[in-house]
Amino acid sequence: MTKTVDVKKGDLLYAGKAKSIYKTDNPDYTIMAFRDDVSAFNGVKLEQLQRKGQINNFFNGFIMQKLEEAGIPTHFVGFTSETESCVKKLDMLPLESVIRNRAAGSIAKRYGLKEGLEFNPPTVEFFFKSDELNDPMLNESIILTLGYATQDQLDQMKDLSLRVNTVLSEIFDKAGILLVDFKLEFGLFNGQIVLGDEFSPDGSRLWDKETLEKLDKDRFRQDLGGVVEAYEDVANRIGVPDYFA
Ligand code: TMP
């Protein structure tokens, strides 16, 4: 199921911490380039990890196609190279949606919870995308008052995030992996809410079901080593192909 697209890459539009976005010859499409850069703590810890760009490109494309198959609209169009994908050009909402099935990271710290505590139902949180302000947490009232999204958009983002959780929890579970938490970003395409950005071990927590070993960016945050090897292990276990082999 190699899905490749033939578009011409144009000028750089935007460079984030791990990805760059380029114009294409089609005004509806951009190219998302996954770099080997890895960062944590709002850019304070920075490194380059060979092959990470390619692994995350294939990982993300694989997941986005699974989500599309489950009826969740995404921006993914197809691969344009080993490290790049063509995506729909979205007007991004300035929000991050975080779903958690277990306690880890900021929620464990904020409420003094034991790491690994199961959440049923899963939690839904929104954060304001702002490096300057360190992505502060938001609630619905603040989002509506400040105009970051409408009630309808917020309802759709919540519903889609929980549907993503259901689809992906099953995929990872079958591979012996716990989907602990993850972050999503949404944007508008022709007025419709569409899943954008990426899904990869850079923006999620994935633990081995038996050993609870961390197989995600916490390996980088916590200096555990074997970051790329862990990403590759997860990719192999869920069946991400080498799309350009
Ligand atoms: P947190 O525990 O630091 O709030 O993160 C929850 C999950 O969301 C974790 O898998 C990492 C991901 N995340 C990002 O990828 N980028 C972000 O800016 C934030 C706040 C979280």
CSV table of C-alpha atoms and ligand atoms in Angstrom, one decimal:
chain,number,residue,atom,x,y,z
A,1,MET,CA,0.0,0.0,0.0
A,2,THR,CA,2.7,2.4,-1.1
A,3,LYS,CA,1.0,5.8,-1.5
A,4,THR,CA,3.3,8.1,-3.3
A,5,VAL,CA,2.4,11.5,-4.7
A,6,ASP,CA,4.1,13.5,-7.5
A,7,VAL,CA,4.2,17.2,-6.5
A,8,LYS,CA,6.9,19.8,-7.0
A,9,LYS,CA,8.6,21.0,-3.8
A,10,GLY,CA,8.7,24.8,-3.5
A,11,ASP,CA,10.0,27.3,-0.9
A,12,LEU,CA,10.3,26.7,2.8
A,13,LEU,CA,7.2,28.0,4.5
A,14,TYR,CA,8.0,27.2,8.1
A,15,ALA,CA,10.6,25.3,10.1
A,16,GLY,CA,9.6,23.8,13.5
A,17,LYS,CA,11.7,21.9,16.0
A,18,ALA,CA,11.6,18.5,14.1
A,19,LYS,CA,9.8,19.2,10.9
A,20,SER,CA,9.8,21.7,8.0
A,21,ILE,CA,6.9,22.7,5.8
A,22,TYR,CA,7.4,23.5,2.1
A,23,LYS,CA,5.1,25.0,-0.5
A,24,THR,CA,4.2,22.9,-3.5
A,25,ASP,CA,3.0,23.6,-7.0
A,26,ASN,CA,-0.6,22.8,-5.8
A,27,PRO,CA,-2.0,25.5,-3.5
A,28,ASP,CA,-4.0,22.9,-1.6
A,29,TYR,CA,-0.9,20.9,-0.6
A,30,THR,CA,2.3,21.3,1.3
A,31,ILE,CA,5.2,19.0,1.9
A,32,MET,CA,6.0,18.0,5.5
A,33,ALA,CA,9.7,17.1,5.9
A,34,PHE,CA,10.7,15.0,8.9
A,35,ARG,CA,14.2,16.0,10.0
A,36,ASP,CA,16.5,14.0,12.2
A,37,ASP,CA,16.3,16.7,14.9
A,38,VAL,CA,14.9,15.8,18.3
A,39,SER,CA,14.1,18.3,21.0
A,40,ALA,CA,12.6,18.3,24.5
A,41,PHE,CA,11.8,20.7,27.3
A,42,ASN,CA,10.6,23.4,24.8
A,43,GLY,CA,13.8,23.2,22.7
A,44,VAL,CA,16.3,23.3,25.7
A,45,LYS,CA,17.6,19.8,24.9
A,46,LEU,CA,18.4,19.3,21.3
A,47,GLU,CA,20.1,16.5,19.3
A,48,GLN,CA,20.2,14.8,15.9
A,49,LEU,CA,19.3,11.2,15.7
A,50,GLN,CA,20.2,9.4,12.4
A,51,ARG,CA,17.2,7.8,10.6
A,52,LYS,CA,14.6,9.3,13.0
A,53,GLY,CA,13.2,11.5,10.1
A,54,GLN,CA,12.6,8.5,7.9
A,55,ILE,CA,11.2,6.3,10.7
A,56,ASN,CA,8.7,9.0,11.8
A,57,ASN,CA,7.7,9.8,8.2
A,58,PHE,CA,6.7,6.2,7.5
A,59,PHE,CA,5.3,5.8,11.0
A,60,ASN,CA,3.1,8.8,10.6
A,61,GLY,CA,1.9,7.9,7.1
A,62,PHE,CA,1.0,4.4,8.2
A,63,ILE,CA,-1.0,5.7,11.2
A,64,MET,CA,-2.7,8.4,9.2
A,65,GLN,CA,-3.8,5.9,6.6
A,66,LYS,CA,-5.2,3.6,9.4
A,67,LEU,CA,-7.1,6.5,10.8
A,68,GLU,CA,-8.5,7.4,7.3
A,69,GLU,CA,-9.6,3.8,6.9
A,70,ALA,CA,-11.5,4.2,10.3
A,71,GLY,CA,-13.3,7.3,8.9
A,72,ILE,CA,-11.2,10.0,10.6
A,73,PRO,CA,-10.3,12.8,8.3
A,74,THR,CA,-6.5,13.5,8.1
A,75,HIS,CA,-4.3,15.8,6.1
A,76,PHE,CA,-2.1,12.9,4.8
A,77,VAL,CA,-2.0,12.7,1.0
A,78,GLY,CA,1.0,10.4,0.3
A,79,PHE,CA,4.7,10.0,0.5
A,80,THR,CA,7.0,12.1,-1.7
A,81,SER,CA,10.3,10.8,-0.4
A,82,GLU,CA,11.8,8.7,2.4
A,83,THR,CA,11.6,11.7,4.8
A,84,GLU,CA,8.8,13.7,3.3
A,85,SER,CA,5.0,13.5,2.9
A,86,CYS,CA,2.5,15.5,0.9
A,87,VAL,CA,-0.2,16.9,3.2
A,88,LYS,CA,-3.3,19.1,2.7
A,89,LYS,CA,-2.6,22.7,3.6
A,90,LEU,CA,-4.6,23.3,6.8
A,91,ASP,CA,-5.4,26.5,8.7
A,92,MET,CA,-4.1,25.2,12.1
A,93,LEU,CA,-6.0,25.8,15.3
A,94,PRO,CA,-3.6,27.0,18.0
A,95,LEU,CA,-4.4,24.0,20.2
A,96,GLU,CA,-2.9,20.7,21.2
A,97,SER,CA,-5.3,18.0,22.2
A,98,VAL,CA,-3.8,15.4,24.7
A,99,ILE,CA,-5.5,12.1,25.5
A,100,ARG,CA,-4.3,10.0,28.3
A,101,ASN,CA,-5.1,6.3,29.2
A,102,ARG,CA,-2.6,6.2,32.0
A,103,ALA,CA,-0.8,8.7,34.3
A,104,ALA,CA,2.7,9.9,33.1
A,105,GLY,CA,4.5,13.1,32.4
A,106,SER,CA,2.8,16.4,33.3
A,107,ILE,CA,-0.5,15.0,34.7
A,108,ALA,CA,1.4,12.7,37.1
A,109,LYS,CA,3.4,15.7,38.3
A,110,ARG,CA,0.5,18.1,38.5
A,111,TYR,CA,-1.8,15.9,40.6
A,112,GLY,CA,0.9,13.7,42.3
A,113,LEU,CA,-0.2,10.5,40.6
A,114,LYS,CA,1.8,7.3,40.4
A,115,GLU,CA,3.1,6.8,36.9
A,116,GLY,CA,1.1,4.1,35.1
A,117,LEU,CA,-2.2,4.6,37.0
A,118,GLU,CA,-5.0,3.6,34.6
A,119,PHE,CA,-7.6,6.2,33.6
A,120,ASN,CA,-11.1,5.1,32.7
A,121,PRO,CA,-12.5,7.0,31.0
A,122,PRO,CA,-9.4,8.5,29.3
A,123,THR,CA,-8.7,12.2,30.0
A,124,VAL,CA,-9.0,14.9,27.4
A,125,GLU,CA,-6.9,18.1,27.8
A,126,PHE,CA,-6.2,21.1,25.6
A,127,PHE,CA,-3.1,23.2,25.6
A,128,PHE,CA,-2.4,26.5,23.9
A,129,LYS,CA,0.4,26.2,21.3
A,130,SER,CA,2.9,28.8,22.3
A,131,ASP,CA,6.6,28.2,22.8
A,132,GLU,CA,6.9,31.7,24.4
A,133,LEU,CA,4.3,30.8,27.1
A,134,ASN,CA,5.4,27.1,27.4
A,135,ASP,CA,2.1,25.7,26.0
A,136,PRO,CA,-0.2,26.5,29.0
A,137,MET,CA,-3.2,24.3,29.7
A,138,LEU,CA,-6.6,25.7,28.7
A,139,ASN,CA,-10.2,24.9,29.6
A,140,GLU,CA,-13.3,25.1,27.4
A,141,SER,CA,-14.3,28.5,28.7
A,142,ILE,CA,-11.0,30.1,28.0
A,143,ILE,CA,-10.8,28.5,24.5
A,144,LEU,CA,-14.3,29.9,23.7
A,145,THR,CA,-13.7,33.4,25.2
A,146,LEU,CA,-10.3,33.8,23.6
A,147,GLY,CA,-11.7,32.5,20.3
A,148,TYR,CA,-9.2,29.7,19.8
A,149,ALA,CA,-12.0,27.5,18.6
A,150,THR,CA,-15.8,27.5,18.4
A,151,GLN,CA,-17.9,25.1,20.6
A,152,ASP,CA,-18.6,23.0,17.5
A,153,GLN,CA,-14.9,22.8,16.6
A,154,LEU,CA,-14.1,21.9,20.2
A,155,ASP,CA,-16.7,19.2,20.3
A,156,GLN,CA,-15.4,17.7,17.0
A,157,MET,CA,-11.8,17.8,18.2
A,158,LYS,CA,-12.8,16.0,21.4
A,159,ASP,CA,-14.8,13.4,19.6
A,160,LEU,CA,-12.1,12.8,16.9
A,161,SER,CA,-9.3,12.6,19.6
A,162,LEU,CA,-11.2,9.9,21.5
A,163,ARG,CA,-11.9,8.0,18.2
A,164,VAL,CA,-8.2,8.2,17.4
A,165,ASN,CA,-7.6,6.8,20.8
A,166,THR,CA,-9.9,3.8,20.3
A,167,VAL,CA,-8.4,3.0,16.8
A,168,LEU,CA,-4.8,3.3,17.9
A,169,SER,CA,-5.1,1.7,21.3
A,170,GLU,CA,-6.3,-1.5,19.5
A,171,ILE,CA,-3.4,-1.3,16.9
A,172,PHE,CA,-0.8,-0.9,19.6
A,173,ASP,CA,-2.5,-3.5,21.9
A,174,LYS,CA,-2.3,-6.2,19.2
A,175,ALA,CA,1.5,-5.4,19.0
A,176,GLY,CA,1.9,-5.8,22.8
A,177,ILE,CA,2.2,-2.1,23.3
A,178,LEU,CA,0.3,0.2,25.7
A,179,LEU,CA,-0.8,3.6,24.3
A,180,VAL,CA,-0.2,5.7,27.4
A,181,ASP,CA,-0.9,9.1,26.0
A,182,PHE,CA,-0.6,11.2,22.9
A,183,LYS,CA,-0.9,14.7,21.5
A,184,LEU,CA,-2.8,15.7,18.4
A,185,GLU,CA,-3.3,18.9,16.4
A,186,PHE,CA,-6.2,19.9,14.2
A,187,GLY,CA,-6.8,22.4,11.4
A,188,LEU,CA,-9.4,23.5,8.9
A,189,PHE,CA,-9.5,22.4,5.3
A,190,ASN,CA,-12.4,24.0,3.3
A,191,GLY,CA,-14.0,24.7,6.7
A,192,GLN,CA,-13.8,21.1,7.9
A,193,ILE,CA,-11.9,19.9,11.0
A,194,VAL,CA,-9.1,17.7,9.9
A,195,LEU,CA,-6.3,15.9,11.8
A,196,GLY,CA,-2.9,17.6,11.1
A,197,ASP,CA,0.7,17.5,12.3
A,198,GLU,CA,1.9,14.0,13.0
A,199,PHE,CA,1.5,10.9,15.1
A,200,SER,CA,4.8,9.3,16.0
A,201,PRO,CA,6.7,8.2,19.1
A,202,ASP,CA,7.9,11.9,19.3
A,203,GLY,CA,4.4,13.0,20.5
A,204,SER,CA,3.1,9.9,22.3
A,205,ARG,CA,4.0,7.6,25.1
A,206,LEU,CA,4.2,3.9,24.2
A,207,TRP,CA,5.2,1.2,26.7
A,208,ASP,CA,5.8,-2.5,26.2
A,209,LYS,CA,2.8,-4.2,27.7
A,210,GLU,CA,4.8,-6.9,29.6
A,211,THR,CA,7.9,-5.0,30.7
A,212,LEU,CA,6.5,-1.4,30.8
A,213,GLU,CA,9.7,-0.4,29.0
A,214,LYS,CA,9.4,3.1,27.4
A,215,LEU,CA,9.5,3.0,23.6
A,216,ASP,CA,9.0,6.7,22.9
A,217,LYS,CA,10.6,10.2,23.3
A,218,ASP,CA,10.8,9.8,27.1
A,219,ARG,CA,13.9,7.7,26.2
A,220,PHE,CA,15.4,11.0,24.9
A,221,ARG,CA,14.0,13.2,27.7
A,222,GLN,CA,15.3,10.8,30.4
A,223,ASP,CA,18.6,10.0,28.7
A,224,LEU,CA,17.7,6.3,28.5
A,225,GLY,CA,19.5,5.8,25.2
A,226,GLY,CA,18.3,3.6,22.3
A,227,VAL,CA,15.8,6.2,21.1
A,228,VAL,CA,15.8,5.4,17.4
A,229,GLU,CA,16.0,1.6,18.1
A,230,ALA,CA,12.9,1.9,20.2
A,231,TYR,CA,11.0,3.8,17.5
A,232,GLU,CA,12.1,1.2,15.0
A,233,ASP,CA,11.0,-1.6,17.3
A,234,VAL,CA,7.5,-0.1,17.6
A,235,ALA,CA,7.3,0.5,13.9
A,236,ASN,CA,8.2,-3.2,13.2
A,237,ARG,CA,5.8,-4.5,15.7
A,238,ILE,CA,2.8,-2.6,14.3
A,239,GLY,CA,3.8,-3.5,10.7
A,240,VAL,CA,5.0,-0.2,9.3
A,241,PRO,CA,6.5,-1.1,5.9
A,242,ASP,CA,9.5,0.4,4.2
A,243,TYR,CA,7.5,2.3,1.7
A,244,PHE,CA,10.5,2.9,-0.7
A,245,ALA,CA,12.1,-0.6,-0.5
B,1,TMP,P1,2.8,15.8,28.9
B,1,TMP,O1,2.7,14.7,29.9
B,1,TMP,O2,4.1,16.5,28.8
B,1,TMP,O3,1.7,16.8,29.1
B,1,TMP,O4,2.6,15.2,27.4
B,1,TMP,C1,1.5,14.4,27.1
B,1,TMP,C2,1.7,13.7,25.8
B,1,TMP,O5,1.6,14.7,24.7
B,1,TMP,C3,3.1,13.1,25.6
B,1,TMP,O6,2.9,11.9,24.8
B,1,TMP,C4,3.9,14.1,24.9
B,1,TMP,C5,2.9,14.8,24.0
B,1,TMP,N1,3.1,16.3,23.9
B,1,TMP,C6,3.8,16.7,22.8
B,1,TMP,O7,4.2,15.9,21.9
B,1,TMP,N2,4.0,18.0,22.6
B,1,TMP,C7,3.6,18.9,23.5
B,1,TMP,O8,3.8,20.1,23.4
B,1,TMP,C8,2.9,18.5,24.7
B,1,TMP,C9,2.4,19.4,25.8
B,1,TMP,C10,2.7,17.1,24.8
